[in-house]
Amino acid sequence: MTALLVHQAADLPEPPGAHAPPEAPGTAAERPARAVVMTMGALHEGHAALVRAARAEVGPQGQVVVTVFVNPLQFGAGEDLDRYPRTLDADILLAGKEGADVVFAPSADEVYPGGEPQVRISAGPMGERLEGAFRPGHFDGMLTVVAKLLHLTRPDAALYGQKDAQQLALITRMVRDLNFPVRILGVPTVREPDGLALSSRNVYLSAPERRTALALSRALFAAREARGGPREALTAAQSVLHEAGRLSPPLELDYAALVDPADFTPLTDGTAREAVLAVAARVGATRLIDNIRLTFGGAR
């Protein structure tokens, strides 16, 4: 299957059945007509899983759109906007192979006509926690471009990876709070055989840096296997991360936190509910994030 490359929203083909009369309840017409997978390109197996999930969501008669846009608003000063990998030709091939009908790769002028927007989406207090504290303004820029792309692509469903758990939580909240007519679906994190979460930034890692980076997933798995409550899980993760700080090259930890998945506030000990253990660190010049969901007071 070959995906159609489109650079302007006006050229997006209508999804099949967009103007068909309504059918009886329980028919295939109740499935979303269009699902969108938003990316910044440099697609890998994690993105492929999102495309496959989108195809399964809309069925063979629906339409899957993959967006490729490196959003300047969500990169802060000194971050890797200029060196972020751009592989559009390969992205089109992968997207089509996995079931996408269209690759929408707009220019900055198409997304932000007239330059950077004067009015933006604010991520609010949740956007100031964890990633937001280390990357001020990042989530405002992310939500702004997501809102823009939702308007431009007009999907019935949008799928995002659970690897970016705080991003997914913020998008879900924005859609609910601002009444976007779209369903948000999370897709599980895809990992390499050695446990490293797939990321477009993994290509930056040298072999020694990659070995150090594996401490992130090892810490998450140690927390999952720890006996006890939130305190014991976090301690198990911190122990792995502390040891990784002694490696060469060292893991430079930004945070390791157990939080409520709904708003990313800290989880208090003794709470019997689901939590997200989120970690972020630098290895050399590369910054990586990862997370895992844990349930306390019941089966892990």
One Martini backbone bead per residue (centre of mass of N, CA, C, O) as a GRO file, in nm:
protein
  300
    1MET     BB    1   0.095   0.037   0.024
    2THR     BB    2   0.040   0.376  -0.078
    3ALA     BB    3   0.098   0.684   0.035
    4LEU     BB    4  -0.033   0.995   0.032
    5LEU     BB    5   0.103   1.306  -0.041
    6VAL     BB    6   0.043   1.596   0.171
    7HIS     BB    7   0.063   1.967   0.231
    8GLN     BB    8  -0.251   2.032   0.230
    9ALA     BB    9  -0.560   2.033   0.373
   10ALA     BB   10  -0.727   2.077   0.104
   11ASP     BB   11  -0.599   1.784  -0.013
   12LEU     BB   12  -0.758   1.611   0.155
   13PRO     BB   13  -0.921   1.337   0.145
   14GLU     BB   14  -1.204   1.199   0.172
   15PRO     BB   15  -1.353   0.991   0.354
   16PRO     BB   16  -1.513   0.718   0.351
   17GLY     BB   17  -1.851   0.802   0.384
   18ALA     BB   18  -1.885   1.114   0.451
   19HIS     BB   19  -2.180   1.131   0.267
   20ALA     BB   20  -2.331   0.914   0.388
   21PRO     BB   21  -2.588   0.768   0.504
   22PRO     BB   22  -2.722   0.660   0.770
   23GLU     BB   23  -2.711   0.383   0.974
   24ALA     BB   24  -2.764   0.134   1.153
   25PRO     BB   25  -2.722   0.023   1.442
   26GLY     BB   26  -2.416  -0.178   1.447
   27THR     BB   27  -2.261  -0.081   1.220
   28ALA     BB   28  -1.979   0.023   1.047
   29ALA     BB   29  -2.058   0.333   1.066
   30GLU     BB   30  -1.958   0.363   1.375
   31ARG     BB   31  -1.697   0.396   1.276
   32PRO     BB   32  -1.436   0.562   1.213
   33ALA     BB   33  -1.342   0.735   0.926
   34ARG     BB   34  -1.099   0.894   1.082
   35ALA     BB   35  -0.752   0.858   1.153
   36VAL     BB   36  -0.488   0.996   1.359
   37VAL     BB   37  -0.123   1.032   1.334
   38MET     BB   38   0.108   1.205   1.525
   39THR     BB   39   0.420   1.344   1.400
   40MET     BB   40   0.792   1.414   1.351
   41GLY     BB   41   0.899   1.172   1.239
   42ALA     BB   42   1.116   0.928   1.224
   43LEU     BB   43   1.008   0.648   1.183
   44HIS     BB   44   0.900   0.363   1.376
   45GLU     BB   45   0.767   0.097   1.540
   46GLY     BB   46   0.593   0.276   1.718
   47HIS     BB   47   0.444   0.411   1.483
   48ALA     BB   48   0.347   0.153   1.348
   49ALA     BB   49   0.156   0.075   1.580
   50LEU     BB   50  -0.028   0.320   1.546
   51VAL     BB   51  -0.119   0.263   1.257
   52ARG     BB   52  -0.239  -0.015   1.312
   53ALA     BB   53  -0.444   0.085   1.523
   54ALA     BB   54  -0.591   0.277   1.332
   55ARG     BB   55  -0.683   0.065   1.130
   56ALA     BB   56  -0.845  -0.104   1.336
   57GLU     BB   57  -1.040   0.128   1.413
   58VAL     BB   58  -1.159   0.186   1.103
   59GLY     BB   59  -1.089  -0.012   0.908
   60PRO     BB   60  -1.086  -0.084   0.567
   61GLN     BB   61  -1.285   0.182   0.504
   62GLY     BB   62  -1.109   0.370   0.627
   63GLN     BB   63  -0.896   0.649   0.741
   64VAL     BB   64  -0.538   0.710   0.742
   65VAL     BB   65  -0.352   0.968   0.910
   66VAL     BB   66  -0.022   1.101   0.877
   67THR     BB   67   0.169   1.320   1.056
   68VAL     BB   68   0.442   1.556   0.950
   69PHE     BB   69   0.578   1.765   1.216
   70VAL     BB   70   0.816   1.999   1.314
   71ASN     BB   71   0.762   2.168   1.607
   72PRO     BB   72   0.887   2.470   1.716
   73LEU     BB   73   0.715   2.527   1.985
   74GLN     BB   74   0.844   2.251   2.148
   75PHE     BB   75   1.121   2.403   2.139
   76GLY     BB   76   1.381   2.500   2.309
   77ALA     BB   77   1.647   2.640   2.410
   78GLY     BB   78   1.902   2.414   2.305
   79GLU     BB   79   1.760   2.223   2.142
   80ASP     BB   80   1.691   1.967   1.867
   81LEU     BB   81   1.568   2.097   1.605
   82ASP     BB   82   1.800   2.094   1.383
   83ARG     BB   83   1.874   1.765   1.446
   84TYR     BB   84   1.621   1.651   1.383
   85PRO     BB   85   1.506   1.394   1.224
   86ARG     BB   86   1.468   1.374   0.853
   87THR     BB   87   1.248   1.111   0.677
   88LEU     BB   88   1.013   1.123   0.458
   89ASP     BB   89   1.044   0.892   0.255
   90ALA     BB   90   1.048   0.667   0.473
   91ASP     BB   91   0.779   0.745   0.606
   92ILE     BB   92   0.593   0.684   0.369
   93LEU     BB   93   0.660   0.383   0.348
   94LEU     BB   94   0.584   0.296   0.634
   95ALA     BB   95   0.295   0.400   0.645
   96GLY     BB   96   0.188   0.233   0.406
   97LYS     BB   97   0.269  -0.052   0.508
   98GLU     BB   98   0.078  -0.009   0.786
   99GLY     BB   99  -0.204   0.157   0.656
  100ALA     BB  100  -0.176   0.426   0.527
  101ASP     BB  101  -0.319   0.673   0.312
  102VAL     BB  102  -0.192   0.940   0.453
  103VAL     BB  103   0.053   1.206   0.424
  104PHE     BB  104   0.083   1.490   0.636
  105ALA     BB  105   0.320   1.757   0.525
  106PRO     BB  106   0.346   2.044   0.651
  107SER     BB  107   0.416   2.355   0.669
  108ALA     BB  108   0.460   2.622   0.868
  109ASP     BB  109   0.258   2.800   0.702
  110GLU     BB  110   0.015   2.604   0.725
  111VAL     BB  111   0.003   2.603   1.043
  112TYR     BB  112   0.144   2.919   1.059
  113PRO     BB  113   0.000   3.169   0.946
  114GLY     BB  114   0.204   3.452   0.991
  115GLY     BB  115   0.331   3.281   1.206
  116GLU     BB  116   0.342   3.284   1.518
  117PRO     BB  117   0.116   3.249   1.750
  118GLN     BB  118  -0.058   3.462   1.971
  119VAL     BB  119  -0.248   3.218   2.025
  120ARG     BB  120  -0.257   2.973   2.288
  121ILE     BB  121  -0.225   2.684   2.450
  122SER     BB  122  -0.275   2.598   2.784
  123ALA     BB  123  -0.159   2.353   3.019
  124GLY     BB  124  -0.123   2.440   3.289
  125PRO     BB  125  -0.036   2.282   3.574
  126MET     BB  126   0.036   2.009   3.433
  127GLY     BB  127   0.253   2.161   3.240
  128GLU     BB  128   0.459   2.215   3.507
  129ARG     BB  129   0.525   1.922   3.531
  130LEU     BB  130   0.808   1.773   3.501
  131GLU     BB  131   0.854   1.834   3.189
  132GLY     BB  132   0.764   2.134   3.232
  133ALA     BB  133   1.001   2.208   3.428
  134PHE     BB  134   1.235   2.134   3.207
  135ARG     BB  135   1.020   2.249   2.963
  136PRO     BB  136   0.933   2.540   2.912
  137GLY     BB  137   0.644   2.549   2.697
  138HIS     BB  138   0.612   2.272   2.558
  139PHE     BB  139   0.301   2.209   2.605
  140ASP     BB  140   0.188   2.452   2.465
  141GLY     BB  141   0.304   2.380   2.186
  142MET     BB  142   0.178   2.100   2.163
  143LEU     BB  143  -0.126   2.176   2.193
  144THR     BB  144  -0.136   2.374   1.961
  145VAL     BB  145  -0.067   2.169   1.732
  146VAL     BB  146  -0.287   1.967   1.792
  147ALA     BB  147  -0.523   2.157   1.748
  148LYS     BB  148  -0.452   2.228   1.458
  149LEU     BB  149  -0.451   1.930   1.343
  150LEU     BB  150  -0.742   1.868   1.417
  151HIS     BB  151  -0.862   2.086   1.233
  152LEU     BB  152  -0.719   2.000   0.959
  153THR     BB  153  -0.812   1.675   0.973
  154ARG     BB  154  -1.081   1.585   1.108
  155PRO     BB  155  -1.111   1.360   1.320
  156ASP     BB  156  -1.250   1.087   1.509
  157ALA     BB  157  -0.951   0.984   1.570
  158ALA     BB  158  -0.669   0.975   1.807
  159LEU     BB  159  -0.325   0.860   1.826
  160TYR     BB  160  -0.112   0.774   2.113
  161GLY     BB  161   0.160   0.730   2.298
  162GLN     BB  162   0.246   0.610   2.624
  163LYS     BB  163   0.535   0.717   2.649
  164ASP     BB  164   0.380   1.006   2.643
  165ALA     BB  165   0.200   1.047   2.912
  166GLN     BB  166   0.166   1.354   2.957
  167GLN     BB  167   0.070   1.422   2.679
  168LEU     BB  168  -0.181   1.239   2.677
  169ALA     BB  169  -0.319   1.371   2.922
  170LEU     BB  170  -0.338   1.658   2.798
  171ILE     BB  171  -0.501   1.591   2.546
  172THR     BB  172  -0.742   1.466   2.688
  173ARG     BB  173  -0.810   1.725   2.848
  174MET     BB  174  -0.847   1.922   2.616
  175VAL     BB  175  -1.076   1.773   2.470
  176ARG     BB  176  -1.269   1.791   2.712
  177ASP     BB  177  -1.258   2.101   2.790
  178LEU     BB  178  -1.292   2.196   2.457
  179ASN     BB  179  -1.479   2.011   2.279
  180PHE     BB  180  -1.361   1.793   2.104
  181PRO     BB  181  -1.465   1.583   1.822
  182VAL     BB  182  -1.273   1.341   1.972
  183ARG     BB  183  -1.093   1.046   2.005
  184ILE     BB  184  -0.869   0.927   2.254
  185LEU     BB  185  -0.583   0.708   2.203
  186GLY     BB  186  -0.386   0.466   2.358
  187VAL     BB  187  -0.055   0.324   2.300
  188PRO     BB  188   0.165   0.111   2.363
  189THR     BB  189   0.479   0.064   2.430
  190VAL     BB  190   0.770   0.026   2.239
  191ARG     BB  191   1.034  -0.222   2.243
  192GLU     BB  192   1.320  -0.337   2.263
  193PRO     BB  193   1.462  -0.632   2.349
  194ASP     BB  194   1.630  -0.464   2.587
  195GLY     BB  195   1.387  -0.225   2.667
  196LEU     BB  196   1.408   0.010   2.494
  197ALA     BB  197   1.248   0.278   2.409
  198LEU     BB  198   1.115   0.400   2.143
  199SER     BB  199   1.305   0.655   1.955
  200SER     BB  200   1.419   0.904   1.750
  201ARG     BB  201   1.672   0.964   1.955
  202ASN     BB  202   1.838   0.693   1.950
  203VAL     BB  203   2.037   0.772   1.711
  204TYR     BB  204   2.235   0.943   1.903
  205LEU     BB  205   2.346   0.686   2.026
  206SER     BB  206   2.589   0.531   2.146
  207ALA     BB  207   2.685   0.237   2.262
  208PRO     BB  208   2.748   0.333   2.555
  209GLU     BB  209   2.488   0.504   2.587
  210ARG     BB  210   2.288   0.276   2.551
  211ARG     BB  211   2.369   0.112   2.797
  212THR     BB  212   2.288   0.333   2.997
  213ALA     BB  213   1.985   0.377   2.902
  214LEU     BB  214   1.876   0.098   3.016
  215ALA     BB  215   1.814   0.202   3.308
  216LEU     BB  216   1.529   0.301   3.266
  217SER     BB  217   1.385   0.026   3.224
  218ARG     BB  218   1.504  -0.118   3.471
  219ALA     BB  219   1.367   0.067   3.678
  220LEU     BB  220   1.076   0.003   3.601
  221PHE     BB  221   1.092  -0.307   3.645
  222ALA     BB  222   1.174  -0.293   3.942
  223ALA     BB  223   0.913  -0.158   4.038
  224ARG     BB  224   0.719  -0.382   3.942
  225GLU     BB  225   0.871  -0.610   4.135
  226ALA     BB  226   0.812  -0.474   4.385
  227ARG     BB  227   0.745  -0.489   4.715
  228GLY     BB  228   0.456  -0.313   4.790
  229GLY     BB  229   0.449   0.019   4.755
  230PRO     BB  230   0.533   0.320   4.637
  231ARG     BB  231   0.800   0.343   4.797
  232GLU     BB  232   0.930   0.075   4.696
  233ALA     BB  233   0.918   0.132   4.394
  234LEU     BB  234   1.086   0.394   4.393
  235THR     BB  235   1.338   0.278   4.528
  236ALA     BB  236   1.407   0.069   4.312
  237ALA     BB  237   1.449   0.273   4.084
  238GLN     BB  238   1.663   0.458   4.220
  239SER     BB  239   1.884   0.246   4.247
  240VAL     BB  240   1.937   0.209   3.945
  241LEU     BB  241   1.990   0.512   3.877
  242HIS     BB  242   2.228   0.553   4.068
  243GLU     BB  243   2.418   0.348   3.935
  244ALA     BB  244   2.410   0.489   3.648
  245GLY     BB  245   2.571   0.746   3.754
  246ARG     BB  246   2.858   0.557   3.746
  247LEU     BB  247   2.886   0.544   3.466
  248SER     BB  248   3.036   0.502   3.124
  249PRO     BB  249   2.839   0.694   3.078
  250PRO     BB  250   2.632   0.884   3.253
  251LEU     BB  251   2.338   0.920   3.429
  252GLU     BB  252   2.127   1.214   3.407
  253LEU     BB  253   1.896   1.300   3.627
  254ASP     BB  254   1.581   1.456   3.647
  255TYR     BB  255   1.353   1.220   3.701
  256ALA     BB  256   1.155   1.030   3.957
  257ALA     BB  257   0.799   0.958   3.941
  258LEU     BB  258   0.497   0.927   4.120
  259VAL     BB  259   0.178   0.942   3.952
  260ASP     BB  260  -0.110   1.068   3.848
  261PRO     BB  261  -0.251   1.006   3.536
  262ALA     BB  262  -0.453   1.258   3.525
  263ASP     BB  263  -0.233   1.510   3.659
  264PHE     BB  264   0.065   1.458   3.782
  265THR     BB  265   0.050   1.409   4.072
  266PRO     BB  266   0.159   1.304   4.350
  267LEU     BB  267   0.192   1.003   4.509
  268THR     BB  268   0.069   0.862   4.784
  269ASP     BB  269   0.113   0.672   5.033
  270GLY     BB  270  -0.133   0.408   5.033
  271THR     BB  271  -0.242   0.412   4.748
  272ALA     BB  272  -0.519   0.248   4.579
  273ARG     BB  273  -0.386   0.268   4.258
  274GLU     BB  274  -0.309   0.412   3.977
  275ALA     BB  275   0.017   0.462   3.818
  276VAL     BB  276   0.298   0.669   3.727
  277LEU     BB  277   0.627   0.597   3.621
  278ALA     BB  278   0.853   0.862   3.573
  279VAL     BB  279   1.131   0.923   3.344
  280ALA     BB  280   1.437   1.133   3.321
  281ALA     BB  281   1.731   1.167   3.099
  282ARG     BB  282   2.080   1.191   3.041
  283VAL     BB  283   2.292   1.091   2.756
  284GLY     BB  284   2.486   1.303   2.708
  285ALA     BB  285   2.300   1.481   2.454
  286THR     BB  286   2.060   1.288   2.540
  287ARG     BB  287   1.708   1.290   2.586
  288LEU     BB  288   1.506   1.075   2.799
  289ILE     BB  289   1.197   0.889   2.815
  290ASP     BB  290   0.979   0.716   3.059
  291ASN     BB  291   0.728   0.454   3.142
  292ILE     BB  292   0.494   0.314   3.392
  293ARG     BB  293   0.234   0.115   3.494
  294LEU     BB  294   0.076   0.105   3.819
  295THR     BB  295  -0.065  -0.105   4.085
  296PHE     BB  296  -0.213  -0.040   4.395
  297GLY     BB  297  -0.384  -0.282   4.584
  298GLY     BB  298  -0.299  -0.493   4.357
  299ALA     BB  299  -0.241  -0.607   4.070
  300ARG     BB  300   0.034  -0.545   3.845
   0.00000   0.00000   0.00000
